[in-house]
């Protein structure tokens, strides 16, 4: 006999995995609420969450049972030792709320309601995760030219490094290496997000990302068998975590030349299992974009070795470009996600074109993607698709957006040296100006300085 959804899942209109009258469902357990079945039977509502319902849930996550006493008033028990926490709930909560409102769509892996409920009971892993998440969110907010879109910033204005240092301090006391869990994995991941955007933080960032990937492998999140005996809600969360690492690792592969370890071998997260499906849709589309080239593409980026013969290499490139060109996305995706998807698509197309150039495959008049002028088409298509997207969306994606945009400009600059055109120079100058406006972000300056003469003084340039 199939049980009807519990009261909590029915109110939120989400899938309930309650299997018996005696046991509660995983959703209620995760959010720390009673799993009851006391309501009078009514007509079921729509599967997708309504705007007002979402606002109600967000309001609950911000206000329900949230006290602002200092966590330091109650000691944290760690391996038999008593240590005081250095950050209060007042310090953490504003950044957790900002994450829920603005950055959950970028990294949809943490339930703030669940995290805060556990913080109230002073659970070490949750405090570590909250500190690392606050560090990452604080860093992202620092890239915004205006904070008018972001409310409830903390009054203390502590630097992001203070949150990161606290996360690292407590996790050493907790012995996180002896107790790998999805939460310790996420703590390492958000420390990666924090340090990858800090000056002199690149090595630490890679170490934290590798740490998260190692925990992922220890937990066997890359194996289909891992998910067979788990509840649907837990399976969904773990898949989101896995693909967050897949996307991040593939970007770092290009940026730092680090070989990839994780493969897109398990099913993508499903919108049907998501608490906020309208926020997850862009994330799943981004996964598809990063998964399109396949592992061979990233191996070539890392090793700079093209192992295919000329005919096979050409066929491989044509196949990837066809897939990337054919990617479509829903109009319902928000601006931050849309910008990331469109820019990532154009960025990957540019990288594939550069591989074609290095393989001496350019010059074909039959295949547009092998023409010398293809980078101009990529850039023009990108600018057309983002012309109505606000600057806030670009800044919300952090320095990575500037890096990808610089690669578009780099690709176009190579093209213009072979086939100069005024239209191409106009687009290059526009891209370069957009990048120059964000010079406070970390950028590969060698590439920037190489393009600068052509973009600023098109009549005077050397070899790229």
CSV table of C-alpha atoms in Angstrom, one decimal:
chain,number,residue,atom,x,y,z
A,1,UNK,CA,0.0,0.0,0.0
A,2,UNK,CA,1.4,3.4,-1.0
A,3,UNK,CA,1.5,6.0,1.8
A,4,UNK,CA,0.4,9.5,1.0
A,5,UNK,CA,3.0,12.3,1.5
A,6,UNK,CA,3.5,13.6,5.1
A,7,UNK,CA,2.2,17.0,6.2
A,8,UNK,CA,5.5,18.8,5.7
A,9,UNK,CA,6.1,17.4,2.1
A,10,UNK,CA,2.5,18.1,1.2
A,11,UNK,CA,2.7,21.7,2.4
A,12,UNK,CA,5.9,22.2,0.3
A,13,UNK,CA,4.5,20.2,-2.7
A,14,UNK,CA,7.6,18.0,-2.9
A,15,UNK,CA,8.2,14.2,-3.3
A,16,UNK,CA,7.9,12.3,0.0
A,17,UNK,CA,9.9,9.1,0.6
A,18,UNK,CA,8.0,8.0,3.7
A,19,UNK,CA,8.0,4.2,3.6
A,20,UNK,CA,6.1,3.2,6.7
A,21,UNK,CA,3.8,4.7,9.3
A,22,UNK,CA,6.4,4.2,12.0
A,23,UNK,CA,9.3,5.9,10.2
A,24,UNK,CA,9.6,9.6,9.2
A,25,UNK,CA,10.7,10.7,5.7
A,26,UNK,CA,14.2,12.0,4.9
A,27,UNK,CA,13.0,15.5,4.0
A,28,UNK,CA,11.6,16.1,7.5
A,29,UNK,CA,14.6,14.5,9.1
A,30,UNK,CA,17.0,16.7,7.0
A,31,UNK,CA,15.1,19.9,8.0
A,32,UNK,CA,14.6,18.9,11.6
A,33,UNK,CA,10.8,19.0,11.6
A,34,UNK,CA,8.3,16.4,12.9
A,35,UNK,CA,7.1,14.0,10.2
A,36,UNK,CA,3.3,13.9,10.7
A,37,UNK,CA,0.2,12.9,8.8
A,38,UNK,CA,-2.6,14.7,10.5
A,39,UNK,CA,-4.1,16.8,7.8
A,40,UNK,CA,-7.5,16.3,6.1
A,41,UNK,CA,-7.1,15.0,2.6
A,42,UNK,CA,-7.2,17.7,-0.1
A,43,UNK,CA,-6.6,18.0,-3.8
A,44,UNK,CA,-2.8,17.9,-4.5
A,45,UNK,CA,-1.2,21.0,-5.8
A,46,UNK,CA,1.1,21.5,-8.8
A,47,UNK,CA,4.5,19.8,-8.9
A,48,UNK,CA,6.4,23.1,-9.5
A,49,UNK,CA,6.7,25.5,-6.6
A,50,UNK,CA,4.6,28.7,-6.7
A,51,UNK,CA,6.3,32.0,-6.2
A,52,UNK,CA,4.4,32.8,-3.0
A,53,UNK,CA,5.2,29.4,-1.6
A,54,UNK,CA,8.9,29.9,-2.4
A,55,UNK,CA,8.8,33.3,-0.7
A,56,UNK,CA,7.2,31.7,2.3
A,57,UNK,CA,9.9,29.0,2.5
A,58,UNK,CA,12.7,31.6,2.2
A,59,UNK,CA,11.0,33.6,4.9
A,60,UNK,CA,10.9,30.5,7.1
A,61,UNK,CA,14.6,29.9,6.5
A,62,UNK,CA,15.4,33.4,7.6
A,63,UNK,CA,13.1,33.8,10.6
A,64,UNK,CA,11.7,30.5,11.9
A,65,UNK,CA,13.4,29.6,15.2
A,66,UNK,CA,16.4,31.7,14.5
A,67,UNK,CA,17.9,33.2,17.6
A,68,UNK,CA,20.8,35.6,17.4
A,69,UNK,CA,22.6,34.6,20.6
A,70,UNK,CA,26.3,34.0,20.1
A,71,UNK,CA,27.4,30.5,19.4
A,72,UNK,CA,30.4,31.2,21.6
A,73,UNK,CA,28.2,31.2,24.6
A,74,UNK,CA,28.0,27.4,24.3
A,75,UNK,CA,31.3,25.5,23.8
A,76,UNK,CA,31.9,23.2,20.9
A,77,UNK,CA,32.8,19.6,21.9
A,78,UNK,CA,35.6,18.3,19.6
A,79,UNK,CA,37.2,14.9,20.3
A,80,UNK,CA,36.9,15.3,24.0
A,81,UNK,CA,38.3,18.8,24.1
A,82,UNK,CA,36.3,22.0,24.7
A,83,UNK,CA,36.9,24.8,22.3
A,84,UNK,CA,35.1,28.1,21.9
A,85,UNK,CA,33.7,29.0,18.5
A,86,UNK,CA,34.9,32.5,17.4
A,87,UNK,CA,32.1,33.4,15.1
A,88,UNK,CA,28.5,34.0,16.2
A,89,UNK,CA,25.3,33.2,14.5
A,90,UNK,CA,25.0,36.9,13.9
A,91,UNK,CA,28.2,36.8,12.0
A,92,UNK,CA,27.2,33.8,9.9
A,93,UNK,CA,23.5,34.2,9.2
A,94,UNK,CA,23.6,37.2,6.9
A,95,UNK,CA,26.0,35.4,4.5
A,96,UNK,CA,23.9,32.2,4.7
A,97,UNK,CA,20.9,34.2,3.7
A,98,UNK,CA,22.7,35.8,0.8
A,99,UNK,CA,23.8,32.4,-0.4
A,100,UNK,CA,20.2,31.2,-0.2
A,101,UNK,CA,18.9,34.2,-2.2
A,102,UNK,CA,21.6,34.8,-4.7
A,103,UNK,CA,24.1,31.9,-4.9
A,104,UNK,CA,22.1,28.8,-4.4
A,105,UNK,CA,21.5,28.7,-8.1
A,106,UNK,CA,25.3,28.7,-8.6
A,107,UNK,CA,26.1,26.0,-6.0
A,108,UNK,CA,22.8,24.3,-5.2
A,109,UNK,CA,24.2,22.0,-2.5
A,110,UNK,CA,23.4,23.4,0.9
A,111,UNK,CA,20.0,23.6,2.6
A,112,UNK,CA,20.2,26.7,4.7
A,113,UNK,CA,17.2,25.7,6.8
A,114,UNK,CA,18.8,22.4,7.7
A,115,UNK,CA,22.2,24.0,8.3
A,116,UNK,CA,20.8,26.6,10.7
A,117,UNK,CA,18.8,24.1,12.6
A,118,UNK,CA,22.0,22.1,13.2
A,119,UNK,CA,23.9,25.2,14.1
A,120,UNK,CA,21.5,25.8,16.9
A,121,UNK,CA,22.5,22.4,18.3
A,122,UNK,CA,26.2,23.2,18.0
A,123,UNK,CA,27.2,20.3,15.6
A,124,UNK,CA,30.9,20.7,14.6
A,125,UNK,CA,30.7,19.7,10.9
A,126,UNK,CA,27.8,22.2,10.4
A,127,UNK,CA,29.7,25.0,12.0
A,128,UNK,CA,32.7,24.2,9.8
A,129,UNK,CA,30.5,24.2,6.7
A,130,UNK,CA,28.8,27.4,7.7
A,131,UNK,CA,32.1,29.2,8.2
A,132,UNK,CA,33.5,28.0,4.8
A,133,UNK,CA,30.2,28.9,3.0
A,134,UNK,CA,30.3,32.3,4.6
A,135,UNK,CA,33.9,32.8,3.5
A,136,UNK,CA,33.0,31.8,-0.1
A,137,UNK,CA,29.9,34.0,-0.2
A,138,UNK,CA,31.7,37.0,1.4
A,139,UNK,CA,34.4,36.7,-1.3
A,140,UNK,CA,31.7,36.6,-4.1
A,141,UNK,CA,29.9,39.6,-2.7
A,142,UNK,CA,33.2,41.6,-2.8
A,143,UNK,CA,33.2,41.4,-6.6
A,144,UNK,CA,30.0,43.4,-6.9
A,145,UNK,CA,30.4,47.0,-7.9
A,146,UNK,CA,27.2,47.8,-6.0
A,147,UNK,CA,25.6,46.0,-3.1
A,148,UNK,CA,22.1,47.5,-3.7
A,149,UNK,CA,20.8,44.2,-4.9
A,150,UNK,CA,22.2,42.4,-1.8
A,151,UNK,CA,20.5,43.1,1.5
A,152,UNK,CA,21.2,42.2,5.1
A,153,UNK,CA,25.0,42.3,4.8
A,154,UNK,CA,26.5,41.7,8.3
A,155,UNK,CA,27.2,44.8,10.4
A,156,UNK,CA,30.5,43.4,11.7
A,157,UNK,CA,32.0,43.4,8.1
A,158,UNK,CA,34.6,40.8,9.0
A,159,UNK,CA,37.0,39.9,6.2
A,160,UNK,CA,36.3,36.7,4.4
A,161,UNK,CA,39.7,35.2,5.4
A,162,UNK,CA,38.5,35.3,9.0
A,163,UNK,CA,35.6,32.9,8.2
A,164,UNK,CA,38.0,30.7,6.2
A,165,UNK,CA,40.6,30.6,9.0
A,166,UNK,CA,37.9,29.7,11.5
A,167,UNK,CA,36.7,26.8,9.3
A,168,UNK,CA,40.2,25.4,9.0
A,169,UNK,CA,40.9,25.8,12.7
A,170,UNK,CA,37.8,23.9,13.9
A,171,UNK,CA,38.0,21.2,11.2
A,172,UNK,CA,41.5,20.3,12.4
A,173,UNK,CA,40.1,20.0,16.0
A,174,UNK,CA,37.2,17.9,14.6
A,175,UNK,CA,39.6,15.5,12.9
A,176,UNK,CA,37.9,15.9,9.5
A,177,UNK,CA,40.3,13.6,7.7
A,178,UNK,CA,39.2,10.7,9.9
A,179,UNK,CA,35.5,11.4,9.4
A,180,UNK,CA,34.9,12.1,5.7
A,181,UNK,CA,31.3,13.0,5.0
A,182,UNK,CA,29.4,15.0,2.4
A,183,UNK,CA,29.5,18.0,4.8
A,184,UNK,CA,33.3,17.9,5.2
A,185,UNK,CA,33.5,17.6,1.4
A,186,UNK,CA,31.4,20.7,1.0
A,187,UNK,CA,33.5,22.6,3.6
A,188,UNK,CA,36.6,21.9,1.5
A,189,UNK,CA,34.8,22.9,-1.7
A,190,UNK,CA,33.7,26.3,-0.4
A,191,UNK,CA,37.2,26.9,0.9
A,192,UNK,CA,38.3,26.3,-2.7
A,193,UNK,CA,35.8,28.9,-3.8
A,194,UNK,CA,37.2,31.3,-1.3
A,195,UNK,CA,40.9,30.8,-2.0
A,196,UNK,CA,40.6,30.6,-5.8
A,197,UNK,CA,39.5,34.2,-5.8
A,198,UNK,CA,42.3,35.4,-3.4
A,199,UNK,CA,45.7,36.8,-4.4
A,200,UNK,CA,48.3,34.2,-3.7
A,201,UNK,CA,45.5,31.7,-3.0
A,202,UNK,CA,45.8,29.5,-6.1
A,203,UNK,CA,47.8,26.7,-4.5
A,204,UNK,CA,45.6,26.6,-1.5
A,205,UNK,CA,42.5,26.6,-3.7
A,206,UNK,CA,43.7,23.6,-5.7
A,207,UNK,CA,44.6,21.7,-2.5
A,208,UNK,CA,41.1,22.3,-1.1
A,209,UNK,CA,39.5,21.2,-4.4
A,210,UNK,CA,41.6,18.1,-4.6
A,211,UNK,CA,40.7,17.4,-0.9
A,212,UNK,CA,37.0,17.6,-1.8
A,213,UNK,CA,37.5,15.3,-4.8
A,214,UNK,CA,39.3,12.8,-2.7
A,215,UNK,CA,36.4,12.7,-0.2
A,216,UNK,CA,34.1,12.3,-3.2
A,217,UNK,CA,36.1,9.3,-4.3
A,218,UNK,CA,36.2,7.8,-0.7
A,219,UNK,CA,32.4,8.2,-0.5
A,220,UNK,CA,32.2,6.6,-4.0
A,221,UNK,CA,30.0,9.3,-5.3
A,222,UNK,CA,31.3,8.5,-8.8
A,223,UNK,CA,29.8,5.0,-8.6
A,224,UNK,CA,26.2,4.1,-9.6
A,225,UNK,CA,26.1,1.5,-6.9
A,226,UNK,CA,26.4,4.1,-4.2
A,227,UNK,CA,23.0,5.5,-5.0
A,228,UNK,CA,21.0,2.3,-5.2
A,229,UNK,CA,20.1,2.0,-1.5
A,230,UNK,CA,19.7,5.6,-0.7
A,231,UNK,CA,16.5,7.7,-0.3
A,232,UNK,CA,15.6,9.8,-3.4
A,233,UNK,CA,16.3,13.1,-1.5
A,234,UNK,CA,19.8,12.0,-0.4
A,235,UNK,CA,20.5,10.7,-3.9
A,236,UNK,CA,19.5,14.0,-5.4
A,237,UNK,CA,21.7,16.0,-3.0
A,238,UNK,CA,24.8,13.7,-3.6
A,239,UNK,CA,24.3,14.0,-7.4
A,240,UNK,CA,24.3,17.8,-7.1
A,241,UNK,CA,27.5,17.7,-5.0
A,242,UNK,CA,29.2,15.4,-7.5
A,243,UNK,CA,28.4,17.6,-10.5
A,244,UNK,CA,29.4,20.7,-8.7
A,245,UNK,CA,32.8,19.1,-8.4
A,246,UNK,CA,32.8,18.0,-12.0
A,247,UNK,CA,32.1,21.5,-13.3
A,248,UNK,CA,34.7,23.1,-11.0
A,249,UNK,CA,37.4,20.5,-11.8
A,250,UNK,CA,36.9,21.0,-15.5
A,251,UNK,CA,37.3,24.7,-15.2
A,252,UNK,CA,40.4,24.4,-13.1
A,253,UNK,CA,41.8,21.9,-15.7
A,254,UNK,CA,41.8,24.7,-18.2
A,255,UNK,CA,42.9,27.5,-15.8
A,256,UNK,CA,45.7,25.6,-14.1
A,257,UNK,CA,46.4,22.7,-16.3
A,258,UNK,CA,45.4,20.2,-13.7
A,259,UNK,CA,44.3,16.8,-15.1
A,260,UNK,CA,40.6,15.8,-14.5
A,261,UNK,CA,39.7,12.9,-12.3
A,262,UNK,CA,35.9,12.9,-12.2
A,263,UNK,CA,33.8,11.8,-15.2
A,264,UNK,CA,30.2,12.5,-16.1
A,265,UNK,CA,29.1,8.9,-15.6
A,266,UNK,CA,26.1,9.2,-13.2
A,267,UNK,CA,22.7,10.6,-14.0
A,268,UNK,CA,22.3,14.4,-13.8
A,269,UNK,CA,20.2,15.8,-10.9
A,270,UNK,CA,16.5,15.8,-11.7
A,271,UNK,CA,14.3,18.9,-11.5
A,272,UNK,CA,11.5,16.6,-10.2
A,273,UNK,CA,13.5,15.9,-7.0
A,274,UNK,CA,14.5,19.5,-6.4
A,275,UNK,CA,13.0,21.8,-3.6
A,276,UNK,CA,13.6,24.8,-5.9
A,277,UNK,CA,13.4,23.5,-9.4
A,278,UNK,CA,13.4,26.9,-11.0
A,279,UNK,CA,16.8,27.6,-9.4
A,280,UNK,CA,18.3,24.2,-10.4
A,281,UNK,CA,17.4,24.4,-14.0
A,282,UNK,CA,20.3,26.6,-15.0
A,283,UNK,CA,22.7,24.4,-13.0
A,284,UNK,CA,21.6,21.3,-14.9
A,285,UNK,CA,22.1,23.2,-18.2
A,286,UNK,CA,25.6,24.2,-17.1
A,287,UNK,CA,26.4,20.6,-16.4
A,288,UNK,CA,25.4,19.7,-19.9
A,289,UNK,CA,27.6,22.4,-21.4
A,290,UNK,CA,30.7,21.2,-19.4
A,291,UNK,CA,29.9,17.6,-20.2
A,292,UNK,CA,29.5,18.1,-24.0
A,293,UNK,CA,33.2,18.0,-25.0
A,294,UNK,CA,34.0,14.8,-23.1
A,295,UNK,CA,37.1,13.8,-21.2
A,296,UNK,CA,39.3,13.7,-24.3
A,297,UNK,CA,38.9,17.5,-24.7
A,298,UNK,CA,40.2,18.2,-21.2
A,299,UNK,CA,43.0,15.7,-21.6
A,300,UNK,CA,44.2,17.7,-24.7
A,301,UNK,CA,43.9,21.0,-22.8
A,302,UNK,CA,46.1,19.5,-20.0
A,303,UNK,CA,48.7,17.6,-22.0
A,304,UNK,CA,48.8,19.9,-25.1
A,305,UNK,CA,49.2,16.6,-27.1
A,306,UNK,CA,46.9,15.8,-30.0
A,307,UNK,CA,47.0,12.1,-30.4
A,308,UNK,CA,44.4,11.8,-33.2
A,309,UNK,CA,45.4,11.6,-36.9
A,310,UNK,CA,44.3,14.6,-38.9
A,311,UNK,CA,41.1,13.0,-40.2
A,312,UNK,CA,40.0,11.8,-36.8
A,313,UNK,CA,40.9,15.1,-35.1
A,314,UNK,CA,38.8,17.0,-37.6
A,315,UNK,CA,35.9,14.7,-37.1
A,316,UNK,CA,36.2,15.0,-33.3
A,317,UNK,CA,36.3,18.8,-33.5
A,318,UNK,CA,33.3,19.1,-35.8
A,319,UNK,CA,31.3,16.8,-33.5
A,320,UNK,CA,32.1,18.9,-30.4
A,321,UNK,CA,31.4,22.2,-32.2
A,322,UNK,CA,28.1,20.9,-33.5
A,323,UNK,CA,27.0,19.9,-30.0
A,324,UNK,CA,28.1,23.2,-28.4
A,325,UNK,CA,26.3,25.2,-31.1
A,326,UNK,CA,23.1,23.2,-30.6
A,327,UNK,CA,22.8,23.9,-26.9
A,328,UNK,CA,19.5,25.6,-26.0
A,329,UNK,CA,18.3,26.8,-22.6
A,330,UNK,CA,15.0,27.8,-21.1
A,331,UNK,CA,13.8,31.4,-20.9
A,332,UNK,CA,13.0,30.8,-17.2
A,333,UNK,CA,16.6,30.6,-16.2
A,334,UNK,CA,17.7,33.6,-14.1
A,335,UNK,CA,20.3,36.2,-15.4
A,336,UNK,CA,23.2,34.9,-13.3
A,337,UNK,CA,22.8,31.4,-14.6
A,338,UNK,CA,22.0,32.5,-18.2
A,339,UNK,CA,25.2,34.6,-18.3
A,340,UNK,CA,27.3,31.7,-17.0
A,341,UNK,CA,25.8,29.2,-19.5
A,342,UNK,CA,26.1,31.5,-22.6
A,343,UNK,CA,29.7,32.6,-21.7
A,344,UNK,CA,30.8,29.0,-20.9
A,345,UNK,CA,29.4,27.8,-24.2
A,346,UNK,CA,31.3,30.6,-26.2
A,347,UNK,CA,34.4,29.9,-24.1
A,348,UNK,CA,34.5,26.2,-24.9
A,349,UNK,CA,33.8,26.9,-28.6
A,350,UNK,CA,36.8,29.3,-28.6
A,351,UNK,CA,39.0,26.6,-26.9
A,352,UNK,CA,38.0,24.0,-29.5
A,353,UNK,CA,38.8,26.5,-32.3
A,354,UNK,CA,42.2,27.0,-30.8
A,355,UNK,CA,42.8,23.3,-30.9
A,356,UNK,CA,41.8,23.2,-34.5
A,357,UNK,CA,44.3,26.1,-35.2
A,358,UNK,CA,47.1,24.3,-33.5
A,359,UNK,CA,46.2,21.1,-35.4
A,360,UNK,CA,46.5,23.1,-38.7
A,361,UNK,CA,42.8,22.3,-39.6
A,362,UNK,CA,41.7,25.9,-40.3
A,363,UNK,CA,40.8,27.2,-43.7
A,364,UNK,CA,37.9,25.0,-44.6
A,365,UNK,CA,35.1,26.8,-46.5
A,366,UNK,CA,32.7,24.0,-46.0
A,367,UNK,CA,32.7,23.9,-42.2
A,368,UNK,CA,32.1,27.3,-40.6
A,369,UNK,CA,33.7,26.2,-37.3
A,370,UNK,CA,37.0,25.6,-39.1
A,371,UNK,CA,37.1,29.0,-40.8
A,372,UNK,CA,39.5,31.7,-39.7
A,373,UNK,CA,36.5,34.0,-39.0
A,374,UNK,CA,34.7,31.7,-36.6
A,375,UNK,CA,35.9,33.4,-33.4
A,376,UNK,CA,34.1,36.6,-34.6
A,377,UNK,CA,30.9,34.6,-35.0
A,378,UNK,CA,31.3,33.2,-31.5
A,379,UNK,CA,31.9,36.6,-30.0
A,380,UNK,CA,29.0,38.3,-31.9
A,381,UNK,CA,26.6,35.5,-30.9
A,382,UNK,CA,27.7,35.9,-27.2
A,383,UNK,CA,27.2,39.6,-27.2
A,384,UNK,CA,23.8,39.3,-28.8
A,385,UNK,CA,22.6,36.8,-26.2
A,386,UNK,CA,23.8,38.8,-23.2
A,387,UNK,CA,23.0,42.4,-24.4
A,388,UNK,CA,20.0,42.7,-22.0
A,389,UNK,CA,21.6,40.9,-19.0
A,390,UNK,CA,22.6,43.3,-16.2
A,391,UNK,CA,26.2,43.7,-15.0
A,392,UNK,CA,25.1,42.2,-11.6
A,393,UNK,CA,24.8,38.8,-13.3
A,394,UNK,CA,28.4,39.1,-14.7
A,395,UNK,CA,29.8,40.2,-11.4
A,396,UNK,CA,27.9,37.5,-9.5
A,397,UNK,CA,29.9,34.8,-11.4
A,398,UNK,CA,33.1,36.1,-10.0
A,399,UNK,CA,36.5,36.4,-11.7
A,400,UNK,CA,35.9,33.2,-13.7
A,401,UNK,CA,33.6,35.2,-16.0
A,402,UNK,CA,36.4,37.6,-16.7
A,403,UNK,CA,38.8,34.7,-17.4
A,404,UNK,CA,36.4,33.2,-19.9
A,405,UNK,CA,35.7,36.5,-21.6
A,406,UNK,CA,39.5,37.1,-21.9
A,407,UNK,CA,39.8,33.8,-23.7
A,408,UNK,CA,37.1,34.9,-26.2
A,409,UNK,CA,39.1,38.0,-26.8
A,410,UNK,CA,42.3,36.0,-27.2
A,411,UNK,CA,40.8,33.7,-29.7
A,412,UNK,CA,39.4,36.7,-31.7
A,413,UNK,CA,42.8,38.4,-31.7
A,414,UNK,CA,44.4,35.3,-33.3
A,415,UNK,CA,41.7,35.3,-35.9
A,416,UNK,CA,42.1,39.0,-36.7
A,417,UNK,CA,45.9,38.6,-37.3
A,418,UNK,CA,45.0,36.2,-40.1
A,419,UNK,CA,41.9,37.9,-41.4
A,420,UNK,CA,41.7,41.6,-40.2
A,421,UNK,CA,38.3,43.3,-40.3
A,422,UNK,CA,36.9,46.5,-38.8
A,423,UNK,CA,33.9,44.6,-37.5
A,424,UNK,CA,36.2,42.2,-35.7
A,425,UNK,CA,38.3,45.0,-34.2
A,426,UNK,CA,35.1,46.7,-33.0
A,427,UNK,CA,34.0,43.5,-31.2
A,428,UNK,CA,37.5,42.9,-29.8
A,429,UNK,CA,37.7,46.4,-28.4
A,430,UNK,CA,34.2,46.0,-26.8
A,431,UNK,CA,35.2,42.7,-25.2
A,432,UNK,CA,38.5,44.2,-24.0
A,433,UNK,CA,36.8,47.2,-22.6
A,434,UNK,CA,34.4,45.0,-20.7
A,435,UNK,CA,37.4,43.0,-19.3
A,436,UNK,CA,39.3,46.2,-18.4
A,437,UNK,CA,36.4,47.5,-16.4
A,438,UNK,CA,36.9,44.5,-14.1
A,439,UNK,CA,40.6,44.8,-13.6
A,440,UNK,CA,40.3,44.4,-9.8
A,441,UNK,CA,39.6,40.7,-10.5
A,442,UNK,CA,42.5,38.3,-11.0
A,443,UNK,CA,43.3,37.9,-14.6
A,444,UNK,CA,46.0,36.0,-16.6
A,445,UNK,CA,48.0,39.2,-17.2
A,446,UNK,CA,50.3,37.6,-19.8
A,447,UNK,CA,47.3,37.0,-22.1
A,448,UNK,CA,45.8,40.4,-21.2
A,449,UNK,CA,49.0,42.2,-22.1
A,450,UNK,CA,49.4,40.2,-25.3
A,451,UNK,CA,45.9,41.3,-26.6
A,452,UNK,CA,46.2,44.9,-25.3
A,453,UNK,CA,48.2,46.3,-28.3
A,454,UNK,CA,45.8,44.9,-30.9
A,455,UNK,CA,42.7,46.0,-29.0
A,456,UNK,CA,43.9,49.5,-28.0
A,457,UNK,CA,46.2,50.3,-31.0
A,458,UNK,CA,45.1,48.0,-33.8
A,459,UNK,CA,47.6,49.6,-36.2
A,460,UNK,CA,50.6,48.6,-34.1
A,461,UNK,CA,50.9,45.0,-32.9
A,462,UNK,CA,53.3,42.2,-32.9
A,463,UNK,CA,52.9,38.5,-33.1
A,464,UNK,CA,50.5,36.8,-30.7
